Amino acid sequence: MSEREIRVLIADDERLMRAGVRMIVETAEDIVVAAEAGSGPEAVEVCVRQRIDVALLDIRMPGGDGLAAAAEIARLAPDTRVVMLTTFGEERYVAQAMRAGATGFVLKDTGPTELIRAVRLAAAGESVLGPRITRDLIERHLLGPARARDAGPRVARLTDAEREVLKLVGEGLSNAEIAQRLHIGVGTAKAHLSRVLTKMDCANRVQAAIVAHEAGLLD
């Protein structure tokens, strides 16, 4: 097995769903499904026992759901990136998962190309914010007057270039996409984002995206 392969765990209580996801992601030469799990606790056990680069977790599973599993994986296997599999109507659960340390989320009806892209982005340490539901998710379940008031001063700490990067993070763009949009190098985009996270005291891109929406940068 090549060291460059991305090792993926698929956790869903529906065997047919797991088979479908496996079939899609394994069409990519750089991705291998290292394990499957049918429950939250089983997913946590797998991530603790072996190296898993990306865990694709269904939000709702018996015996301890994906939300609890995401928090446990973040605590016990911090090198594993967690991406939640969700459907429309479950955004409130995704918000909780993001706060628990999940890297992001994708819709269960996401096309093969986007699912593979999501796995690769997560493995690279980038957030996976599906553009179709990111704005709705944040506005409906995360925003509030108090949070918006707090976001303004945090964004004010940024330079103009950093603020532009933050805006694009809020739109769900990857580092490479940000670099292309702003006509800068990927390394420069990463450096800007690193400073953004530090200045705003954000643990990851997902939290930064939330602040971007709270501050009204995407209005």
PDB file of N, CA, C and O in Angstrom, residues 48-121:
ATOM      1  N   VAL A  48      -9.251   4.604  16.801  1.00  0.00           N
ATOM      2  CA  VAL A  48      -8.257   4.496  17.867  1.00  0.00           C
ATOM      3  C   VAL A  48      -7.292   3.351  17.581  1.00  0.00           C
ATOM      4  O   VAL A  48      -6.089   3.450  17.860  1.00  0.00           O
ATOM      5  N   ARG A  49      -7.795   2.276  16.985  1.00  0.00           N
ATOM      6  CA  ARG A  49      -7.007   1.064  16.766  1.00  0.00           C
ATOM      7  C   ARG A  49      -6.058   1.159  15.580  1.00  0.00           C
ATOM      8  O   ARG A  49      -4.990   0.559  15.576  1.00  0.00           O
ATOM      9  N   GLN A  50      -6.428   1.896  14.549  1.00  0.00           N
ATOM     10  CA  GLN A  50      -5.596   1.972  13.355  1.00  0.00           C
ATOM     11  C   GLN A  50      -5.588   3.384  12.783  1.00  0.00           C
ATOM     12  O   GLN A  50      -6.381   4.234  13.190  1.00  0.00           O
ATOM     13  N   ARG A  51      -4.664   3.615  11.849  1.00  0.00           N
ATOM     14  CA  ARG A  51      -4.580   4.946  11.248  1.00  0.00           C
ATOM     15  C   ARG A  51      -5.698   5.137  10.243  1.00  0.00           C
ATOM     16  O   ARG A  51      -5.800   4.437   9.252  1.00  0.00           O
ATOM     17  N   ILE A  52      -6.537   6.106  10.519  1.00  0.00           N
ATOM     18  CA  ILE A  52      -7.601   6.510   9.610  1.00  0.00           C
ATOM     19  C   ILE A  52      -7.402   7.989   9.321  1.00  0.00           C
ATOM     20  O   ILE A  52      -7.363   8.805  10.235  1.00  0.00           O
ATOM     21  N   ASP A  53      -7.245   8.325   8.052  1.00  0.00           N
ATOM     22  CA  ASP A  53      -7.036   9.722   7.694  1.00  0.00           C
ATOM     23  C   ASP A  53      -8.342  10.504   7.677  1.00  0.00           C
ATOM     24  O   ASP A  53      -8.405  11.644   8.152  1.00  0.00           O
ATOM     25  N   VAL A  54      -9.383   9.891   7.126  1.00  0.00           N
ATOM     26  CA  VAL A  54     -10.684  10.556   7.028  1.00  0.00           C
ATOM     27  C   VAL A  54     -11.785   9.577   7.444  1.00  0.00           C
ATOM     28  O   VAL A  54     -11.877   8.471   6.906  1.00  0.00           O
ATOM     29  N   ALA A  55     -12.606   9.995   8.389  1.00  0.00           N
ATOM     30  CA  ALA A  55     -13.756   9.196   8.816  1.00  0.00           C
ATOM     31  C   ALA A  55     -15.026   9.845   8.278  1.00  0.00           C
ATOM     32  O   ALA A  55     -15.327  10.990   8.607  1.00  0.00           O
ATOM     33  N   LEU A  56     -15.732   9.118   7.436  1.00  0.00           N
ATOM     34  CA  LEU A  56     -17.020   9.584   6.922  1.00  0.00           C
ATOM     35  C   LEU A  56     -18.102   9.005   7.819  1.00  0.00           C
ATOM     36  O   LEU A  56     -18.334   7.796   7.812  1.00  0.00           O
ATOM     37  N   LEU A  57     -18.748   9.862   8.594  1.00  0.00           N
ATOM     38  CA  LEU A  57     -19.697   9.399   9.600  1.00  0.00           C
ATOM     39  C   LEU A  57     -21.123   9.834   9.277  1.00  0.00           C
ATOM     40  O   LEU A  57     -21.383  11.018   9.038  1.00  0.00           O
ATOM     41  N   ASP A  58     -22.039   8.876   9.313  1.00  0.00           N
ATOM     42  CA  ASP A  58     -23.456   9.218   9.245  1.00  0.00           C
ATOM     43  C   ASP A  58     -23.818   9.917  10.544  1.00  0.00           C
ATOM     44  O   ASP A  58     -23.330   9.562  11.623  1.00  0.00           O
ATOM     45  N   ILE A  59     -24.659  10.919  10.454  1.00  0.00           N
ATOM     46  CA  ILE A  59     -25.019  11.666  11.661  1.00  0.00           C
ATOM     47  C   ILE A  59     -25.821  10.824  12.636  1.00  0.00           C
ATOM     48  O   ILE A  59     -25.603  10.848  13.842  1.00  0.00           O
ATOM     49  N   ARG A  60     -26.744  10.026  12.111  1.00  0.00           N
ATOM     50  CA  ARG A  60     -27.646   9.297  12.992  1.00  0.00           C
ATOM     51  C   ARG A  60     -27.429   7.797  12.830  1.00  0.00           C
ATOM     52  O   ARG A  60     -27.740   7.214  11.808  1.00  0.00           O
ATOM     53  N   MET A  61     -26.868   7.197  13.876  1.00  0.00           N
ATOM     54  CA  MET A  61     -26.631   5.755  13.900  1.00  0.00           C
ATOM     55  C   MET A  61     -27.025   5.205  15.264  1.00  0.00           C
ATOM     56  O   MET A  61     -26.972   5.920  16.265  1.00  0.00           O
ATOM     57  N   PRO A  62     -27.424   3.941  15.318  1.00  0.00           N
ATOM     58  CA  PRO A  62     -27.771   3.340  16.611  1.00  0.00           C
ATOM     59  C   PRO A  62     -26.527   3.089  17.454  1.00  0.00           C
ATOM     60  O   PRO A  62     -25.407   3.054  16.946  1.00  0.00           O
ATOM     61  N   GLY A  63     -26.731   2.910  18.734  1.00  0.00           N
ATOM     62  CA  GLY A  63     -25.624   2.578  19.618  1.00  0.00           C
ATOM     63  C   GLY A  63     -24.635   3.704  19.813  1.00  0.00           C
ATOM     64  O   GLY A  63     -23.455   3.459  20.055  1.00  0.00           O
ATOM     65  N   GLY A  64     -25.098   4.924  19.727  1.00  0.00           N
ATOM     66  CA  GLY A  64     -24.203   6.077  19.833  1.00  0.00           C
ATOM     67  C   GLY A  64     -24.049   6.684  18.460  1.00  0.00           C
ATOM     68  O   GLY A  64     -23.434   6.112  17.572  1.00  0.00           O
ATOM     69  N   ASP A  65     -24.623   7.828  18.254  1.00  0.00           N
ATOM     70  CA  ASP A  65     -24.696   8.382  16.896  1.00  0.00           C
ATOM     71  C   ASP A  65     -23.399   9.034  16.441  1.00  0.00           C
ATOM     72  O   ASP A  65     -22.404   9.067  17.154  1.00  0.00           O
ATOM     73  N   GLY A  66     -23.436   9.557  15.218  1.00  0.00           N
ATOM     74  CA  GLY A  66     -22.256  10.169  14.638  1.00  0.00           C
ATOM     75  C   GLY A  66     -21.783  11.400  15.381  1.00  0.00           C
ATOM     76  O   GLY A  66     -20.590  11.711  15.372  1.00  0.00           O
ATOM     77  N   LEU A  67     -22.701  12.113  16.014  1.00  0.00           N
ATOM     78  CA  LEU A  67     -22.313  13.308  16.762  1.00  0.00           C
ATOM     79  C   LEU A  67     -21.398  12.943  17.921  1.00  0.00           C
ATOM     80  O   LEU A  67     -20.343  13.555  18.117  1.00  0.00           O
ATOM     81  N   ALA A  68     -21.820  11.946  18.692  1.00  0.00           N
ATOM     82  CA  ALA A  68     -20.995  11.504  19.811  1.00  0.00           C
ATOM     83  C   ALA A  68     -19.683  10.924  19.311  1.00  0.00           C
ATOM     84  O   ALA A  68     -18.617  11.151  19.901  1.00  0.00           O
ATOM     85  N   ALA A  69     -19.750  10.185  18.214  1.00  0.00           N
ATOM     86  CA  ALA A  69     -18.542   9.585  17.658  1.00  0.00           C
ATOM     87  C   ALA A  69     -17.563  10.654  17.190  1.00  0.00           C
ATOM     88  O   ALA A  69     -16.349  10.529  17.388  1.00  0.00           O
ATOM     89  N   ALA A  70     -18.076  11.721  16.570  1.00  0.00           N
ATOM     90  CA  ALA A  70     -17.206  12.799  16.104  1.00  0.00           C
ATOM     91  C   ALA A  70     -16.433  13.415  17.258  1.00  0.00           C
ATOM     92  O   ALA A  70     -15.224  13.675  17.150  1.00  0.00           O
ATOM     93  N   ALA A  71     -17.116  13.655  18.367  1.00  0.00           N
ATOM     94  CA  ALA A  71     -16.464  14.241  19.532  1.00  0.00           C
ATOM     95  C   ALA A  71     -15.408  13.305  20.110  1.00  0.00           C
ATOM     96  O   ALA A  71     -14.315  13.735  20.490  1.00  0.00           O
ATOM     97  N   GLU A  72     -15.734  12.011  20.165  1.00  0.00           N
ATOM     98  CA  GLU A  72     -14.796  11.037  20.708  1.00  0.00           C
ATOM     99  C   GLU A  72     -13.577  10.865  19.809  1.00  0.00           C
ATOM    100  O   GLU A  72     -12.448  10.747  20.285  1.00  0.00           O
ATOM    101  N   ILE A  73     -13.803  10.860  18.511  1.00  0.00           N
ATOM    102  CA  ILE A  73     -12.683  10.724  17.585  1.00  0.00           C
ATOM    103  C   ILE A  73     -11.768  11.945  17.674  1.00  0.00           C
ATOM    104  O   ILE A  73     -10.543  11.836  17.664  1.00  0.00           O
ATOM    105  N   ALA A  74     -12.371  13.132  17.768  1.00  0.00           N
ATOM    106  CA  ALA A  74     -11.577  14.352  17.909  1.00  0.00           C
ATOM    107  C   ALA A  74     -10.726  14.302  19.177  1.00  0.00           C
ATOM    108  O   ALA A  74      -9.600  14.807  19.199  1.00  0.00           O
ATOM    109  N   ARG A  75     -11.255  13.665  20.209  1.00  0.00           N
ATOM    110  CA  ARG A  75     -10.542  13.594  21.487  1.00  0.00           C
ATOM    111  C   ARG A  75      -9.493  12.485  21.510  1.00  0.00           C
ATOM    112  O   ARG A  75      -8.376  12.684  21.996  1.00  0.00           O
ATOM    113  N   LEU A  76      -9.851  11.306  20.981  1.00  0.00           N
ATOM    114  CA  LEU A  76      -8.994  10.136  21.107  1.00  0.00           C
ATOM    115  C   LEU A  76      -8.104   9.878  19.891  1.00  0.00           C
ATOM    116  O   LEU A  76      -7.071   9.224  20.008  1.00  0.00           O
ATOM    117  N   ALA A  77      -8.520  10.383  18.741  1.00  0.00           N
ATOM    118  CA  ALA A  77      -7.726  10.185  17.513  1.00  0.00           C
ATOM    119  C   ALA A  77      -7.662  11.503  16.750  1.00  0.00           C
ATOM    120  O   ALA A  77      -8.223  11.635  15.657  1.00  0.00           O
ATOM    121  N   PRO A  78      -7.002  12.498  17.300  1.00  0.00           N
ATOM    122  CA  PRO A  78      -7.022  13.852  16.729  1.00  0.00           C
ATOM    123  C   PRO A  78      -6.447  13.967  15.323  1.00  0.00           C
ATOM    124  O   PRO A  78      -6.708  14.953  14.634  1.00  0.00           O
ATOM    125  N   ASP A  79      -5.680  12.986  14.882  1.00  0.00           N
ATOM    126  CA  ASP A  79      -5.128  13.040  13.523  1.00  0.00           C
ATOM    127  C   ASP A  79      -6.147  12.612  12.475  1.00  0.00           C
ATOM    128  O   ASP A  79      -5.908  12.775  11.281  1.00  0.00           O
ATOM    129  N   THR A  80      -7.263  12.061  12.913  1.00  0.00           N
ATOM    130  CA  THR A  80      -8.320  11.651  11.991  1.00  0.00           C
ATOM    131  C   THR A  80      -9.250  12.818  11.710  1.00  0.00           C
ATOM    132  O   THR A  80      -9.760  13.445  12.639  1.00  0.00           O
ATOM    133  N   ARG A  81      -9.477  13.113  10.446  1.00  0.00           N
ATOM    134  CA  ARG A  81     -10.409  14.174  10.059  1.00  0.00           C
ATOM    135  C   ARG A  81     -11.799  13.572   9.915  1.00  0.00           C
ATOM    136  O   ARG A  81     -11.970  12.546   9.254  1.00  0.00           O
ATOM    137  N   VAL A  82     -12.771  14.202  10.532  1.00  0.00           N
ATOM    138  CA  VAL A  82     -14.138  13.688  10.520  1.00  0.00           C
ATOM    139  C   VAL A  82     -15.003  14.516   9.580  1.00  0.00           C
ATOM    140  O   VAL A  82     -15.053  15.737   9.693  1.00  0.00           O
ATOM    141  N   VAL A  83     -15.663  13.841   8.652  1.00  0.00           N
ATOM    142  CA  VAL A  83     -16.607  14.480   7.750  1.00  0.00           C
ATOM    143  C   VAL A  83     -17.959  13.811   7.947  1.00  0.00           C
ATOM    144  O   VAL A  83     -18.071  12.591   7.874  1.00  0.00           O
ATOM    145  N   MET A  84     -18.973  14.613   8.223  1.00  0.00           N
ATOM    146  CA  MET A  84     -20.301  14.085   8.474  1.00  0.00           C
ATOM    147  C   MET A  84     -21.071  13.900   7.166  1.00  0.00           C
ATOM    148  O   MET A  84     -21.016  14.744   6.276  1.00  0.00           O
ATOM    149  N   LEU A  85     -21.781  12.783   7.066  1.00  0.00           N
ATOM    150  CA  LEU A  85     -22.678  12.530   5.943  1.00  0.00           C
ATOM    151  C   LEU A  85     -24.077  12.918   6.381  1.00  0.00           C
ATOM    152  O   LEU A  85     -24.579  12.425   7.392  1.00  0.00           O
ATOM    153  N   THR A  86     -24.710  13.806   5.652  1.00  0.00           N
ATOM    154  CA  THR A  86     -25.994  14.338   6.104  1.00  0.00           C
ATOM    155  C   THR A  86     -26.986  14.462   4.955  1.00  0.00           C
ATOM    156  O   THR A  86     -26.637  14.320   3.789  1.00  0.00           O
ATOM    157  N   THR A  87     -28.230  14.710   5.311  1.00  0.00           N
ATOM    158  CA  THR A  87     -29.286  14.978   4.343  1.00  0.00           C
ATOM    159  C   THR A  87     -29.904  16.325   4.689  1.00  0.00           C
ATOM    160  O   THR A  87     -29.694  16.863   5.781  1.00  0.00           O
ATOM    161  N   PHE A  88     -30.650  16.899   3.767  1.00  0.00           N
ATOM    162  CA  PHE A  88     -31.356  18.137   4.074  1.00  0.00           C
ATOM    163  C   PHE A  88     -32.275  17.909   5.268  1.00  0.00           C
ATOM    164  O   PHE A  88     -32.883  16.850   5.409  1.00  0.00           O
ATOM    165  N   GLY A  89     -32.365  18.902   6.134  1.00  0.00           N
ATOM    166  CA  GLY A  89     -33.200  18.776   7.314  1.00  0.00           C
ATOM    167  C   GLY A  89     -32.429  18.389   8.551  1.00  0.00           C
ATOM    168  O   GLY A  89     -32.960  18.398   9.646  1.00  0.00           O
ATOM    169  N   GLU A  90     -31.141  18.035   8.381  1.00  0.00           N
ATOM    170  CA  GLU A  90     -30.319  17.632   9.516  1.00  0.00           C
ATOM    171  C   GLU A  90     -29.230  18.656   9.830  1.00  0.00           C
ATOM    172  O   GLU A  90     -28.278  18.368  10.537  1.00  0.00           O
ATOM    173  N   GLU A  91     -29.411  19.880   9.322  1.00  0.00           N
ATOM    174  CA  GLU A  91     -28.363  20.882   9.485  1.00  0.00           C
ATOM    175  C   GLU A  91     -28.064  21.173  10.958  1.00  0.00           C
ATOM    176  O   GLU A  91     -26.927  21.452  11.319  1.00  0.00           O
ATOM    177  N   ARG A  92     -29.081  21.108  11.794  1.00  0.00           N
ATOM    178  CA  ARG A  92     -28.857  21.424  13.213  1.00  0.00           C
ATOM    179  C   ARG A  92     -27.892  20.418  13.840  1.00  0.00           C
ATOM    180  O   ARG A  92     -27.106  20.767  14.718  1.00  0.00           O
ATOM    181  N   TYR A  93     -27.922  19.174  13.367  1.00  0.00           N
ATOM    182  CA  TYR A  93     -26.998  18.176  13.879  1.00  0.00           C
ATOM    183  C   TYR A  93     -25.582  18.454  13.380  1.00  0.00           C
ATOM    184  O   TYR A  93     -24.611  18.257  14.099  1.00  0.00           O
ATOM    185  N   VAL A  94     -25.494  18.909  12.143  1.00  0.00           N
ATOM    186  CA  VAL A  94     -24.181  19.218  11.582  1.00  0.00           C
ATOM    187  C   VAL A  94     -23.525  20.337  12.365  1.00  0.00           C
ATOM    188  O   VAL A  94     -22.329  20.312  12.637  1.00  0.00           O
ATOM    189  N   ALA A  95     -24.301  21.343  12.732  1.00  0.00           N
ATOM    190  CA  ALA A  95     -23.761  22.450  13.514  1.00  0.00           C
ATOM    191  C   ALA A  95     -23.144  21.943  14.807  1.00  0.00           C
ATOM    192  O   ALA A  95     -22.052  22.369  15.199  1.00  0.00           O
ATOM    193  N   GLN A  96     -23.816  21.015  15.453  1.00  0.00           N
ATOM    194  CA  GLN A  96     -23.282  20.437  16.689  1.00  0.00           C
ATOM    195  C   GLN A  96     -21.996  19.665  16.415  1.00  0.00           C
ATOM    196  O   GLN A  96     -21.036  19.737  17.177  1.00  0.00           O
ATOM    197  N   ALA A  97     -21.977  18.940  15.299  1.00  0.00           N
ATOM    198  CA  ALA A  97     -20.794  18.157  14.958  1.00  0.00           C
ATOM    199  C   ALA A  97     -19.604  19.058  14.670  1.00  0.00           C
ATOM    200  O   ALA A  97     -18.472  18.750  15.049  1.00  0.00           O
ATOM    201  N   MET A  98     -19.851  20.177  13.998  1.00  0.00           N
ATOM    202  CA  MET A  98     -18.776  21.108  13.698  1.00  0.00           C
ATOM    203  C   MET A  98     -18.187  21.662  14.990  1.00  0.00           C
ATOM    204  O   MET A  98     -16.971  21.807  15.134  1.00  0.00           O
ATOM    205  N   ARG A  99     -19.043  21.960  15.940  1.00  0.00           N
ATOM    206  CA  ARG A  99     -18.558  22.459  17.227  1.00  0.00           C
ATOM    207  C   ARG A  99     -17.771  21.371  17.960  1.00  0.00           C
ATOM    208  O   ARG A  99     -16.891  21.666  18.763  1.00  0.00           O
ATOM    209  N   ALA A 100     -18.128  20.095  17.706  1.00  0.00           N
ATOM    210  CA  ALA A 100     -17.456  18.984  18.381  1.00  0.00           C
ATOM    211  C   ALA A 100     -16.102  18.665  17.762  1.00  0.00           C
ATOM    212  O   ALA A 100     -15.349  17.849  18.293  1.00  0.00           O
ATOM    213  N   GLY A 101     -15.791  19.290  16.622  1.00  0.00           N
ATOM    214  CA  GLY A 101     -14.488  19.079  16.021  1.00  0.00           C
ATOM    215  C   GLY A 101     -14.497  18.446  14.650  1.00  0.00           C
ATOM    216  O   GLY A 101     -13.434  18.142  14.104  1.00  0.00           O
ATOM    217  N   ALA A 102     -15.687  18.217  14.065  1.00  0.00           N
ATOM    218  CA  ALA A 102     -15.744  17.658  12.717  1.00  0.00           C
ATOM    219  C   ALA A 102     -15.149  18.650  11.721  1.00  0.00           C
ATOM    220  O   ALA A 102     -15.273  19.860  11.881  1.00  0.00           O
ATOM    221  N   THR A 103     -14.500  18.122  10.703  1.00  0.00           N
ATOM    222  CA  THR A 103     -13.901  18.966   9.675  1.00  0.00           C
ATOM    223  C   THR A 103     -14.959  19.609   8.793  1.00  0.00           C
ATOM    224  O   THR A 103     -14.777  20.702   8.289  1.00  0.00           O
ATOM    225  N   GLY A 104     -16.078  18.919   8.603  1.00  0.00           N
ATOM    226  CA  GLY A 104     -17.124  19.464   7.760  1.00  0.00           C
ATOM    227  C   GLY A 104     -18.201  18.451   7.460  1.00  0.00           C
ATOM    228  O   GLY A 104     -18.405  17.512   8.223  1.00  0.00           O
ATOM    229  N   PHE A 105     -18.865  18.651   6.345  1.00  0.00           N
ATOM    230  CA  PHE A 105     -19.983  17.769   6.026  1.00  0.00           C
ATOM    231  C   PHE A 105     -20.229  17.741   4.528  1.00  0.00           C
ATOM    232  O   PHE A 105     -19.851  18.661   3.801  1.00  0.00           O
ATOM    233  N   VAL A 106     -20.842  16.652   4.077  1.00  0.00           N
ATOM    234  CA  VAL A 106     -21.278  16.535   2.692  1.00  0.00           C
ATOM    235  C   VAL A 106     -22.670  15.918   2.688  1.00  0.00           C
ATOM    236  O   VAL A 106     -23.032  15.161   3.588  1.00  0.00           O
ATOM    237  N   LEU A 107     -23.432  16.260   1.675  1.00  0.00           N
ATOM    238  CA  LEU A 107     -24.759  15.673   1.529  1.00  0.00           C
ATOM    239  C   LEU A 107     -24.640  14.240   1.028  1.00  0.00           C
ATOM    240  O   LEU A 107     -23.752  13.904   0.253  1.00  0.00           O
ATOM    241  N   LYS A 108     -25.561  13.402   1.450  1.00  0.00           N
ATOM    242  CA  LYS A 108     -25.528  12.009   1.028  1.00  0.00           C
ATOM    243  C   LYS A 108     -25.766  11.854  -0.469  1.00  0.00           C
ATOM    244  O   LYS A 108     -25.388  10.835  -1.043  1.00  0.00           O
ATOM    245  N   ASP A 109     -26.389  12.851  -1.080  1.00  0.00           N
ATOM    246  CA  ASP A 109     -26.617  12.759  -2.520  1.00  0.00           C
ATOM    247  C   ASP A 109     -25.545  13.502  -3.316  1.00  0.00           C
ATOM    248  O   ASP A 109     -25.713  13.784  -4.494  1.00  0.00           O
ATOM    249  N   THR A 110     -24.428  13.800  -2.642  1.00  0.00           N
ATOM    250  CA  THR A 110     -23.316  14.449  -3.337  1.00  0.00           C
ATOM    251  C   THR A 110     -22.808  13.560  -4.466  1.00  0.00           C
ATOM    252  O   THR A 110     -22.726  12.343  -4.319  1.00  0.00           O
ATOM    253  N   GLY A 111     -22.470  14.153  -5.592  1.00  0.00           N
ATOM    254  CA  GLY A 111     -21.966  13.404  -6.723  1.00  0.00           C
ATOM    255  C   GLY A 111     -20.589  12.805  -6.454  1.00  0.00           C
ATOM    256  O   GLY A 111     -19.877  13.248  -5.556  1.00  0.00           O
ATOM    257  N   PRO A 112     -20.201  11.793  -7.223  1.00  0.00           N
ATOM    258  CA  PRO A 112     -18.910  11.123  -7.026  1.00  0.00           C
ATOM    259  C   PRO A 112     -17.715  12.068  -7.019  1.00  0.00           C
ATOM    260  O   PRO A 112     -16.839  11.957  -6.165  1.00  0.00           O
ATOM    261  N   THR A 113     -17.671  13.000  -7.942  1.00  0.00           N
ATOM    262  CA  THR A 113     -16.536  13.915  -8.023  1.00  0.00           C
ATOM    263  C   THR A 113     -16.419  14.760  -6.766  1.00  0.00           C
ATOM    264  O   THR A 113     -15.320  14.944  -6.213  1.00  0.00           O
ATOM    265  N   GLU A 114     -17.544  15.285  -6.282  1.00  0.00           N
ATOM    266  CA  GLU A 114     -17.523  16.124  -5.086  1.00  0.00           C
ATOM    267  C   GLU A 114     -17.195  15.321  -3.832  1.00  0.00           C
ATOM    268  O   GLU A 114     -16.527  15.824  -2.923  1.00  0.00           O
ATOM    269  N   LEU A 115     -17.652  14.072  -3.757  1.00  0.00           N
ATOM    270  CA  LEU A 115     -17.349  13.244  -2.592  1.00  0.00           C
ATOM    271  C   LEU A 115     -15.854  12.958  -2.518  1.00  0.00           C
ATOM    272  O   LEU A 115     -15.244  13.052  -1.452  1.00  0.00           O
ATOM    273  N   ILE A 116     -15.265  12.611  -3.643  1.00  0.00           N
ATOM    274  CA  ILE A 116     -13.820  12.360  -3.678  1.00  0.00           C
ATOM    275  C   ILE A 116     -13.057  13.637  -3.347  1.00  0.00           C
ATOM    276  O   ILE A 116     -12.068  13.612  -2.599  1.00  0.00           O
ATOM    277  N   ARG A 117     -13.512  14.753  -3.864  1.00  0.00           N
ATOM    278  CA  ARG A 117     -12.876  16.034  -3.550  1.00  0.00           C
ATOM    279  C   ARG A 117     -12.959  16.302  -2.050  1.00  0.00           C
ATOM    280  O   ARG A 117     -11.981  16.764  -1.438  1.00  0.00           O
ATOM    281  N   ALA A 118     -14.092  16.004  -1.444  1.00  0.00           N
ATOM    282  CA  ALA A 118     -14.268  16.230  -0.012  1.00  0.00           C
ATOM    283  C   ALA A 118     -13.293  15.395   0.802  1.00  0.00           C
ATOM    284  O   ALA A 118     -12.703  15.877   1.779  1.00  0.00           O
ATOM    285  N   VAL A 119     -13.103  14.148   0.418  1.00  0.00           N
ATOM    286  CA  VAL A 119     -12.166  13.272   1.129  1.00  0.00           C
ATOM    287  C   VAL A 119     -10.751  13.829   1.017  1.00  0.00           C
ATOM    288  O   VAL A 119     -10.007  13.890   2.003  1.00  0.00           O
ATOM    289  N   ARG A 120     -10.372  14.245  -0.163  1.00  0.00           N
ATOM    290  CA  ARG A 120      -9.023  14.778  -0.365  1.00  0.00           C
ATOM    291  C   ARG A 120      -8.804  16.071   0.418  1.00  0.00           C
ATOM    292  O   ARG A 120      -7.737  16.272   1.011  1.00  0.00           O
ATOM    293  N   LEU A 121      -9.799  16.946   0.414  1.00  0.00           N
ATOM    294  CA  LEU A 121      -9.671  18.199   1.165  1.00  0.00           C
ATOM    295  C   LEU A 121      -9.548  17.919   2.653  1.00  0.00           C
ATOM    296  O   LEU A 121      -8.719  18.523   3.345  1.00  0.00           O
TER     297      LEU A 121
END
